[in-house]
Short mmCIF file of C-alpha atoms in Angstrom, two decimals:
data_model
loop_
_atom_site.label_atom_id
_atom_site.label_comp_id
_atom_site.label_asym_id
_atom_site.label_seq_id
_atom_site.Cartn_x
_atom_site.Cartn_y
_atom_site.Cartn_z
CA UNK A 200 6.40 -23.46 -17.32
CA UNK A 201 2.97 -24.10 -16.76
CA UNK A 202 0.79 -22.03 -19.49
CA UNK A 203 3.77 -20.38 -19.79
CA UNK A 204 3.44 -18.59 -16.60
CA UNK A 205 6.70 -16.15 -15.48
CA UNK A 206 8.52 -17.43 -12.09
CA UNK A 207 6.19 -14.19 -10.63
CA UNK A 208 2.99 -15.45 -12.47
CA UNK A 209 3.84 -19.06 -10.60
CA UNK A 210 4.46 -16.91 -7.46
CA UNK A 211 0.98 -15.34 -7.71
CA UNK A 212 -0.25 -18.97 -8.16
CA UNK A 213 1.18 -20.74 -5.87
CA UNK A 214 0.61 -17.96 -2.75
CA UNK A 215 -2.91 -17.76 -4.10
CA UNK A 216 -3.66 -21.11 -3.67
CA UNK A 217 -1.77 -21.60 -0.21
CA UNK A 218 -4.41 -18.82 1.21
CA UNK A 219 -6.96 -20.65 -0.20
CA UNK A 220 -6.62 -24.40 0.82
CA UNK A 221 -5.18 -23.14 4.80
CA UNK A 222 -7.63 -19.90 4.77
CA UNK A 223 -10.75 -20.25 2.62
CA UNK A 224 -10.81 -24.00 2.56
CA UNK A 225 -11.81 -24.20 6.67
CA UNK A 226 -14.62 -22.08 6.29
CA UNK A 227 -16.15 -21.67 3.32
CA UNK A 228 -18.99 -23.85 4.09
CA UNK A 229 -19.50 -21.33 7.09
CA UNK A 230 -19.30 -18.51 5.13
CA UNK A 231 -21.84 -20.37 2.25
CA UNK A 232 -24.68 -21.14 5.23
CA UNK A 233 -24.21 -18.02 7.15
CA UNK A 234 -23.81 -15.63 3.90
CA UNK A 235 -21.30 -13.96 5.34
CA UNK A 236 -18.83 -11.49 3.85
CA UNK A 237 -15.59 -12.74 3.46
CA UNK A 238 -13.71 -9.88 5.31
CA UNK A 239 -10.84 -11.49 6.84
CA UNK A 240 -10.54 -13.82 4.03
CA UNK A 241 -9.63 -10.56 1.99
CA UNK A 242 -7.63 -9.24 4.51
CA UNK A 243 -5.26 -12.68 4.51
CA UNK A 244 -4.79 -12.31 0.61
CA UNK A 245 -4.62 -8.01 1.54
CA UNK A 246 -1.54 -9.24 3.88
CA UNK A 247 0.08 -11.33 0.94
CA UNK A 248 -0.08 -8.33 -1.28
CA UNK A 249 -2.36 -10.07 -3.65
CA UNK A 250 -5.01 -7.43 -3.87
CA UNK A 251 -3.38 -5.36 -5.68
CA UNK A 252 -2.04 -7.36 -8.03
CA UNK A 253 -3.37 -5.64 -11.03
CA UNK A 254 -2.99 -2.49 -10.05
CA UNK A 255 0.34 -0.64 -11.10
CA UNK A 256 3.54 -0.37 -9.23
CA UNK A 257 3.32 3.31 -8.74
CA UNK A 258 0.10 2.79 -6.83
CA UNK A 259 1.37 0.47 -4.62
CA UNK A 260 0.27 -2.37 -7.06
CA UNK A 261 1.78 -5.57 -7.96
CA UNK A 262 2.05 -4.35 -11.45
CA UNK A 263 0.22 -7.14 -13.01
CA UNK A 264 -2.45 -7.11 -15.31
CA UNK A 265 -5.49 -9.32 -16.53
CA UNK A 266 -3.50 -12.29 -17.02
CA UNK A 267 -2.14 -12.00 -13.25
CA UNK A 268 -5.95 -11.24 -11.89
CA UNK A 269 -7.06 -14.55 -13.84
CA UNK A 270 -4.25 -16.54 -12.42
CA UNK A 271 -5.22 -15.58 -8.70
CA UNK A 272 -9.25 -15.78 -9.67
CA UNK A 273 -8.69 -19.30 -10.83
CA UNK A 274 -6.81 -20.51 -7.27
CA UNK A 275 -9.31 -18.75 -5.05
CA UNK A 276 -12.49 -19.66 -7.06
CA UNK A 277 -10.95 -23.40 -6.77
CA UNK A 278 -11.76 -23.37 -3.20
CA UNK A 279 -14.99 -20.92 -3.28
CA UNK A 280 -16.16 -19.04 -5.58
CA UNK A 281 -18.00 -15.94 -3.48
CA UNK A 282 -14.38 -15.06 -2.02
CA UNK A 283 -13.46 -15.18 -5.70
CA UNK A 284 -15.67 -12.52 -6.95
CA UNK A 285 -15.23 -10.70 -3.93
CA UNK A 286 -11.70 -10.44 -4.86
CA UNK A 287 -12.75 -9.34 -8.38
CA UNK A 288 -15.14 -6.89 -7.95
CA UNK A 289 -12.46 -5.05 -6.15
CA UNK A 290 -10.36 -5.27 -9.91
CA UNK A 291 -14.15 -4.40 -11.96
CA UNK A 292 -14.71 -1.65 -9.53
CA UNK A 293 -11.02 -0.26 -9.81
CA UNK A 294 -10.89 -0.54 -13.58
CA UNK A 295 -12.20 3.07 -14.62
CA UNK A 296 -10.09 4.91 -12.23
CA UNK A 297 -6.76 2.48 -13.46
CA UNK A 298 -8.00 2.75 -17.50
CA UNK A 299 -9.75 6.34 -17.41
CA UNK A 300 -9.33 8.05 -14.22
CA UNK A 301 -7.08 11.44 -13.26
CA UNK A 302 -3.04 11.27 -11.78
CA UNK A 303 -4.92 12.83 -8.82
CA UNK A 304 -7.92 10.19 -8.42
CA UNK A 305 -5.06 7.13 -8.88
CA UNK A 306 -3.04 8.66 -6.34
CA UNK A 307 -5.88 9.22 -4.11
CA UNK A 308 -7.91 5.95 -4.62
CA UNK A 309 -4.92 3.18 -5.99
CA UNK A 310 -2.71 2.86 -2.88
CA UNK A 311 -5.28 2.21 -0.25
CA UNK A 312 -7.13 0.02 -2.93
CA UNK A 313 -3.73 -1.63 -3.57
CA UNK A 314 -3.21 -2.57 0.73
CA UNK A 315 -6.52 -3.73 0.95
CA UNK A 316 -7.59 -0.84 2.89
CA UNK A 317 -10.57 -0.12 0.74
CA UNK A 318 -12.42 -2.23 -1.12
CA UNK A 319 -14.18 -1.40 -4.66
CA UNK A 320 -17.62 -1.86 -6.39
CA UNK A 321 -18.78 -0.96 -9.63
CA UNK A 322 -22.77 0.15 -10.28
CA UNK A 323 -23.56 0.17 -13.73
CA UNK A 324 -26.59 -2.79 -13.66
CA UNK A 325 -30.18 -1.16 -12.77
CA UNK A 326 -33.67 -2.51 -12.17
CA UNK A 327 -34.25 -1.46 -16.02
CA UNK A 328 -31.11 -1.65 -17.05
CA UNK A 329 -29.35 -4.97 -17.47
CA UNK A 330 -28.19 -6.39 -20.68
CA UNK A 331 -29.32 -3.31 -21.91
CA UNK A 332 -26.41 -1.35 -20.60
CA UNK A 333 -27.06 2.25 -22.27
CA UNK A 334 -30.66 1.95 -20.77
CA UNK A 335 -29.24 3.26 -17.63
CA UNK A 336 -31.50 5.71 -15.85
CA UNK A 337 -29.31 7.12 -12.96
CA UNK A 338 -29.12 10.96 -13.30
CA UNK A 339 -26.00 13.01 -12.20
CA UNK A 340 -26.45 16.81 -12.59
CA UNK A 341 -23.96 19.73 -12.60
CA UNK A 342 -24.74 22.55 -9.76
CA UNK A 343 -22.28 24.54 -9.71
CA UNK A 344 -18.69 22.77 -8.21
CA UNK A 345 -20.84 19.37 -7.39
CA UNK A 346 -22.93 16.92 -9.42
CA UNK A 347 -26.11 15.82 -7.60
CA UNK A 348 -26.60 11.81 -8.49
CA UNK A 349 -30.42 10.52 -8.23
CA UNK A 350 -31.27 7.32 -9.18
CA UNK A 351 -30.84 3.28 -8.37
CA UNK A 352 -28.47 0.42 -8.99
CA UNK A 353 -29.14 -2.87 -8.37
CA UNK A 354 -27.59 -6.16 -8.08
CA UNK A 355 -24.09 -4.76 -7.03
CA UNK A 356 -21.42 -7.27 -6.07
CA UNK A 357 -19.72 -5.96 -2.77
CA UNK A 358 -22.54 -3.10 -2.17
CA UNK A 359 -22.60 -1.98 1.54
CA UNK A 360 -18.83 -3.72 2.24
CA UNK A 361 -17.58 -1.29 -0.22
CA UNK A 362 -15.62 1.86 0.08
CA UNK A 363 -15.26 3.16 -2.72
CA UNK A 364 -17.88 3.17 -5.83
CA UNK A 365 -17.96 3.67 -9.78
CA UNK A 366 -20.85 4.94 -11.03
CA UNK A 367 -22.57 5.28 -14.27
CA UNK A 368 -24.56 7.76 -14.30
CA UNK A 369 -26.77 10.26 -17.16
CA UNK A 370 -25.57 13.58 -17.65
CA UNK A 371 -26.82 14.68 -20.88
CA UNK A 372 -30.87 12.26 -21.52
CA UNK A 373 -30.50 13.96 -24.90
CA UNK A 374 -27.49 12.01 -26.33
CA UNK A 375 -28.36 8.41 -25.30
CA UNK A 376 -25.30 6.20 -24.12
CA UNK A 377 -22.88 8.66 -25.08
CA UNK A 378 -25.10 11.66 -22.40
CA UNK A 379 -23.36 8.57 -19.77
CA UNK A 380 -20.55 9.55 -17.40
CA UNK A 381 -18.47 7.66 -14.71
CA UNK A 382 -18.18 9.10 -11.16
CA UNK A 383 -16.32 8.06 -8.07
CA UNK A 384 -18.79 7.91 -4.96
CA UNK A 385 -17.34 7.45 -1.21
CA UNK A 386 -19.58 5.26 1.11
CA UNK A 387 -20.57 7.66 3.88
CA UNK A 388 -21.28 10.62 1.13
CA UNK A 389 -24.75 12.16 2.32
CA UNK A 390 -27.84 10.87 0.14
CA UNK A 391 -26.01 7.64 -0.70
CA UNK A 392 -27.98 4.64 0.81
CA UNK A 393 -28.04 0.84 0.23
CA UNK A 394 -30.74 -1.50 0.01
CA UNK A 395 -30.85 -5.07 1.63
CA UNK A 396 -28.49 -7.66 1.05
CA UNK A 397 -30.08 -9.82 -1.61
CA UNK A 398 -30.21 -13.78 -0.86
CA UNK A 399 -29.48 -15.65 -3.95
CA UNK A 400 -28.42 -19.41 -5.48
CA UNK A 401 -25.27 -19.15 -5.31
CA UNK A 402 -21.81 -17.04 -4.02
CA UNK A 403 -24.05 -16.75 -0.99
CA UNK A 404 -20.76 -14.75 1.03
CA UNK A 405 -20.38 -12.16 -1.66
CA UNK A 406 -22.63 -9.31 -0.41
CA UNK A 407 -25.32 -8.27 -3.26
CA UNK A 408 -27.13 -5.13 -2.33
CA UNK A 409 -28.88 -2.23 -4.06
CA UNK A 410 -27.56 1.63 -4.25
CA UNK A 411 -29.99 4.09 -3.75
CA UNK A 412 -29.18 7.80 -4.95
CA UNK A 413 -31.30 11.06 -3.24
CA UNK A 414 -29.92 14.19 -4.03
CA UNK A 415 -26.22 12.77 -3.58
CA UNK A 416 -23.87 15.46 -3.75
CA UNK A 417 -20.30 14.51 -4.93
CA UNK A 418 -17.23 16.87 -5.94
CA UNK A 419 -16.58 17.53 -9.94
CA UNK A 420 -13.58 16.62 -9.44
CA UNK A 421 -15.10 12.76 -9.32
CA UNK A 422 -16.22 13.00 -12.55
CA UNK A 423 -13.58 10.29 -14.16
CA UNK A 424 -12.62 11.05 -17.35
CA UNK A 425 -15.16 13.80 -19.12
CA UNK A 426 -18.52 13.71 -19.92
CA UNK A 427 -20.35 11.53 -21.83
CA UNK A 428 -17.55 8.91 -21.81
CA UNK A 429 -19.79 7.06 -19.33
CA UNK A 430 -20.57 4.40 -21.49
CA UNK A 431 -17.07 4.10 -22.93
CA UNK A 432 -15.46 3.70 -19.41
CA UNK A 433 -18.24 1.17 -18.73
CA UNK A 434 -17.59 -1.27 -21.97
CA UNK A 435 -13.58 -1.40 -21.65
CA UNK A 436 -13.96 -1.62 -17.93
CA UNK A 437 -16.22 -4.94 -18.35
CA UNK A 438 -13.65 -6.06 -21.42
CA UNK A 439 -11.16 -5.68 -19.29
CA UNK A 440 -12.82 -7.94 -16.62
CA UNK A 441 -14.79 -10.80 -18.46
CA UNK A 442 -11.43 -13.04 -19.22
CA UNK A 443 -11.63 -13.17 -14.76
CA UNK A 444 -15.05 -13.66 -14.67
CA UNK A 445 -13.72 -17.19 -16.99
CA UNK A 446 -11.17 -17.79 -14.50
CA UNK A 447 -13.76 -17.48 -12.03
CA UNK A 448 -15.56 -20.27 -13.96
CA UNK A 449 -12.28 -22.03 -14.55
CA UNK A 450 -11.52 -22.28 -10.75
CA UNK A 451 -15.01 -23.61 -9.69
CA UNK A 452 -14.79 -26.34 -12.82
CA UNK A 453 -11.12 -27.08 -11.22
CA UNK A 454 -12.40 -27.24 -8.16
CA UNK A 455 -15.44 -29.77 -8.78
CA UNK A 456 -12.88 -31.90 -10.72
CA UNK A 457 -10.65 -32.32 -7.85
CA UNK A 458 -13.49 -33.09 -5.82
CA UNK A 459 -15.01 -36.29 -8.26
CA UNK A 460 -12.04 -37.70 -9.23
CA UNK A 461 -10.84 -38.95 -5.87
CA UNK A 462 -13.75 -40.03 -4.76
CA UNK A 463 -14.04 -41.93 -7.92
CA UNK A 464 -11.20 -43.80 -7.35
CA UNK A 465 -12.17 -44.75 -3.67
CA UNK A 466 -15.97 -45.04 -3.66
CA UNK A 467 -16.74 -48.70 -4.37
CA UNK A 468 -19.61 -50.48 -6.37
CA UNK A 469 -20.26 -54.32 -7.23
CA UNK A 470 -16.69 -54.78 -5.62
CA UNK A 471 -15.12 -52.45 -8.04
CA UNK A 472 -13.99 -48.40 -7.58
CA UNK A 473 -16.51 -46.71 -9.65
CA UNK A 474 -13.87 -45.18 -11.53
CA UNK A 475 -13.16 -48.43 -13.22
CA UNK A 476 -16.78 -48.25 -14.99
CA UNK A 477 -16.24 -47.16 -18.69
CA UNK A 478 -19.86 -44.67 -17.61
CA UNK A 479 -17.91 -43.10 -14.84
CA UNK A 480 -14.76 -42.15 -16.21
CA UNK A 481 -15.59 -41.53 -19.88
CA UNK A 482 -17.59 -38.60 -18.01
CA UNK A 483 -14.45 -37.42 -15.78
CA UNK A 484 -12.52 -37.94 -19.21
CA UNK A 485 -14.90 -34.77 -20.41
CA UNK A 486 -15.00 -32.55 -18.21
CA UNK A 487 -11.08 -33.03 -17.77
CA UNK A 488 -10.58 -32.60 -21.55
CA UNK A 489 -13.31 -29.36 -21.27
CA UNK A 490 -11.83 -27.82 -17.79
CA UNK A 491 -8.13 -27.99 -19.86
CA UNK A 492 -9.94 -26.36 -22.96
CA UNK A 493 -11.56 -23.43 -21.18
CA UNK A 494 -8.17 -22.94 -19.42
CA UNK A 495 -6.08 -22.60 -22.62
CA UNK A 496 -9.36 -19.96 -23.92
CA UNK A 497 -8.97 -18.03 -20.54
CA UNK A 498 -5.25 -17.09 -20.44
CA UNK A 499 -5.35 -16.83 -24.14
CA UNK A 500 -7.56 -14.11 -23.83
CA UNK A 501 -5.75 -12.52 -20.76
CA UNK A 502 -2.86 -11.99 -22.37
CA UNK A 503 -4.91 -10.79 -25.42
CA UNK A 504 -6.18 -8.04 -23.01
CA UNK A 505 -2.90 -6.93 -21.37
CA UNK A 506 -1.11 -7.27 -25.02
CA UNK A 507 -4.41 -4.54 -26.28
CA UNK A 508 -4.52 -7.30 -29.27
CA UNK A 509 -7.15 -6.20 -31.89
CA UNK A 510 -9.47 -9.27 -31.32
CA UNK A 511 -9.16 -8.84 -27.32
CA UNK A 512 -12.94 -8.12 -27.04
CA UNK A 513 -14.00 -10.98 -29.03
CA UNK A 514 -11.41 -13.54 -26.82
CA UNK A 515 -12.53 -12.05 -23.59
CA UNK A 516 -16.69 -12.45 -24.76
CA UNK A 517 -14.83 -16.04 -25.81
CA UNK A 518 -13.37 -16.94 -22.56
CA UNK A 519 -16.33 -16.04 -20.39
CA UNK A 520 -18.85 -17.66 -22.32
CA UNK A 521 -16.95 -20.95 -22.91
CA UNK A 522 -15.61 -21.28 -18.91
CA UNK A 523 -18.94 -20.31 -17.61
CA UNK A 524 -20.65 -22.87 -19.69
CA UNK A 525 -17.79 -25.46 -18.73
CA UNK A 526 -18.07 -24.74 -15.16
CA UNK A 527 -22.25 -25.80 -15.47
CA UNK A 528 -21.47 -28.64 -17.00
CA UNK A 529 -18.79 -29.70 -15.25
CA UNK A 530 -20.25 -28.99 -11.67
CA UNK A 531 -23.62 -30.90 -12.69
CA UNK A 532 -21.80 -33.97 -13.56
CA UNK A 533 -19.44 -33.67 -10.54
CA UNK A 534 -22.51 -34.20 -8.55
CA UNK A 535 -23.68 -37.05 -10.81
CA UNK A 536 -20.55 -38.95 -9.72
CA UNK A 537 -20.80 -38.57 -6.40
CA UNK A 538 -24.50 -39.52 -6.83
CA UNK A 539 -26.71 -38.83 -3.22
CA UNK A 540 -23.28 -37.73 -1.38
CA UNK A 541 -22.65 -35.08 -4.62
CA UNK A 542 -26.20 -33.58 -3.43
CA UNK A 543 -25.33 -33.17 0.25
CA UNK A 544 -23.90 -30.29 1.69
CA UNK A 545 -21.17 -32.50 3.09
CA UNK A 546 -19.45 -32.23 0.01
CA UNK A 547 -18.38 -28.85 -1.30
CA UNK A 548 -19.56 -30.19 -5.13
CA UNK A 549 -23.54 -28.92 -4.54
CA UNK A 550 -22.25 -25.57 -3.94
CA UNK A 551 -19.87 -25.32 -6.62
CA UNK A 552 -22.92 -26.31 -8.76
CA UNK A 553 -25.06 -23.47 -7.35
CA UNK A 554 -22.10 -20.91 -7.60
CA UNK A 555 -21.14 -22.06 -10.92
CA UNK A 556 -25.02 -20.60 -12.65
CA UNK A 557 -24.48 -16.89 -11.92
CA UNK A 558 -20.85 -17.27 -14.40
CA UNK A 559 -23.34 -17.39 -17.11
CA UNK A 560 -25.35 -14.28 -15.99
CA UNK A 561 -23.34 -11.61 -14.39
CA UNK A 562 -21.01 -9.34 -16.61
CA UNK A 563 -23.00 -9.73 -19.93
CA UNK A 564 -25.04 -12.84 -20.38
CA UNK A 565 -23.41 -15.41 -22.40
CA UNK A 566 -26.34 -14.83 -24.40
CA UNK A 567 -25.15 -11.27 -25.08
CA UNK A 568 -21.59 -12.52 -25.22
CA UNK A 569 -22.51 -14.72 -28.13
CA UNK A 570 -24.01 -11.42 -30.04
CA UNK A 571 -20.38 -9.78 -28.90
CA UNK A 572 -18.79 -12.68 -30.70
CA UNK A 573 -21.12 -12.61 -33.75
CA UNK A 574 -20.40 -8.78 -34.02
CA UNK A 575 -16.81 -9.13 -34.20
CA UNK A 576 -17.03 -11.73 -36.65
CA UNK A 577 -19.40 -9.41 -39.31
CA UNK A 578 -17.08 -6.46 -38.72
CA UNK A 579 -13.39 -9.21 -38.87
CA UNK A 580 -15.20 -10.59 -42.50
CA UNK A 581 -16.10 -7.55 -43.87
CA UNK A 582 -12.66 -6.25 -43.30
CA UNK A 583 -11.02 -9.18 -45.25
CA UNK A 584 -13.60 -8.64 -48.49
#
């Protein structure tokens, strides 16, 4: 078996990719010039039962876990990456009510979730507040049966198509990170507002928008887990999610490498396919030999995340780093083979360039990821001594 995928895991696969070359495929460059959300496109996977594939079968869920998410990220983000992340935002934004949440908010929030009825985002970046993840400035205070949420969050992947949101949020300013606490906030809920859509480089569908919080009034009861676990829920939420922010990566170096390679072999120079020039495919030869390394790194930490393996954080900081750095390169020298047709938008290999950048930024810098690694290390060493 490939990867040593499950006849299910090669289900996932090979549905996932069918809805991507006969779905996605016919208009992604649509959805790229027009930045538009990628709706329907969600609702075709929604219809295959794909959307809930990590969520648990007693929620309506496939039942799968990181490993199965990856899998799917990988076919979609082969074909276009801003349907990918779409897709995965709904997992990042579902992760603290799967991992933390109440019986009561799973069984209110996992089924529809699960059917594609509602789709998820998760606010924990701010204008201040970035890398620096306990500088979060949001407010959420206790009157009485509510908590009132004031505050701003910016840069949030499916903000305004979204549903359903998970919020970080202050309770207690005296206790740093640990005064943070996770909510559950409905679109619609009175003093809950978002910004515009943001234009950016890349995953131009994906909707980016701000959240804006005046005097928003939500039940206690959407208060997931207990106070001050905020930042707890926040950290194994984006553990959880980094190894398919790599298969994001993965997909869109896949997907650049399937577009070079054939045109390789038919584009013809000085009588000769370009392919045959020791410059030409020496550089497919890399990025082959790196697309094949970042895959092993991905599903290696996948499994390391559904398995709860001790050195899962380090694998996932790992996978992310290592893919997204892949996907640059390989999506940069993708264009360089198809030369002046590679920087047209007649050929999907510019965009997978531009969508490949934010890989490296979004869910902890690889900059940050490399600290993540570095930690692990100290604390693995000073165990063995």
């Amino acid at each position: 078996m490939p990867n040593f995928f499950t006849e299910e895991q090669l289900e996932i696969q090979n549905l996932c990719r069918q809805i991507a070359e006969n779905e996605i495929k016919p208009v992604r460059a649509k959805l790229d010039e027009e930045e538009i959300f990628p709706k329907e496109c969600l609702d075709k996977l929604a219809e295959a039962d794909m959307m809930g594939v990590y969520i648990p079968e007693e929620y309506g869920g496939f039942g799968g876990g990181c490993l199965e998410l990856c899998i799917a990220m990988e076919e979609i983000s082969k074909i276009c990456s801003a349907v990918g992340v779409s897709f995965a935002a709904n997992a990042l934004g579902s992760y603290p009510i799967i991992l933390h949440g109440s019986e009561e908010q799973k069984k209110k929030y996992l089924p529809d979730i699960a059917a594609g009825k509602k789709l998820v985002a998760f606010a924990l970046t701010e204008p201040d507040a970035g890398s620096d993840a306990a500088g979060v400035k949001t407010t959420a205070v206790k009157d009485a049966e509510e908590y009132v949420i004031n505050g701003r969050k910016q840069w949030i992947t499916n903000g305004g198509d979204a549903d359903v949101y998970t919020v970080i949020a202050i309770t207690d300013k005296n206790r740093g990170s640990r005064g943070a606490s996770a909510f559950i906030v409905e679109k619609g809920t009175p003093g809950f507002e978002f910004g515009k859509k943001e234009h950016k480089l890349g995953i131009r569908a994906s909707s980016t928008r701000e959240l804006i919080f005046e005097n928003c009034r939500i039940p206690k009861e959407n208060l997931i887990a207990r106070e001050g676990m905020g930042f707890m829920v926040a950290m194994k939420t984006l553990d959880n999610s980094r190894p398919g922010v790599g298969a994001q990566a993965l997909g869109i170096a896949q997907g650049a490498l399937d577009e070079a390679v054939p045109y390789a072999r038919e584009r013809r120079q000085f009588g000769h396919p370009i392919i045959s020039f020791q410059a030409v495919s020496h550089m497919l030869a890399d990025m082959a030999t790196q697309v094949e390394a970042a895959r092993g790194l991905v599903y290696r930490a996948a499994r390391a995340i559904d398995n709860k393996d001790k050195d899962a954080q380090k694998l996932a900081s790992m996978a992310k780093v290592y893919a997204s750095d892949v996907a640059m390169k390989v999506t940069t020298d993708a264009v360089q083979v198809l030369g002046g047709y590679g920087y047209m938008r007649e050929y999907p290999v510019e965009k997978m360039m531009r969508d490949a950048k934010i890989t490296q930024i979004y869910e902890g810098t690889n900059q940050i990821q490399r600290n993540v690694i570095a930690q692990n290390l100290i604390k693995e060493y000073a165990r063995k001594r």
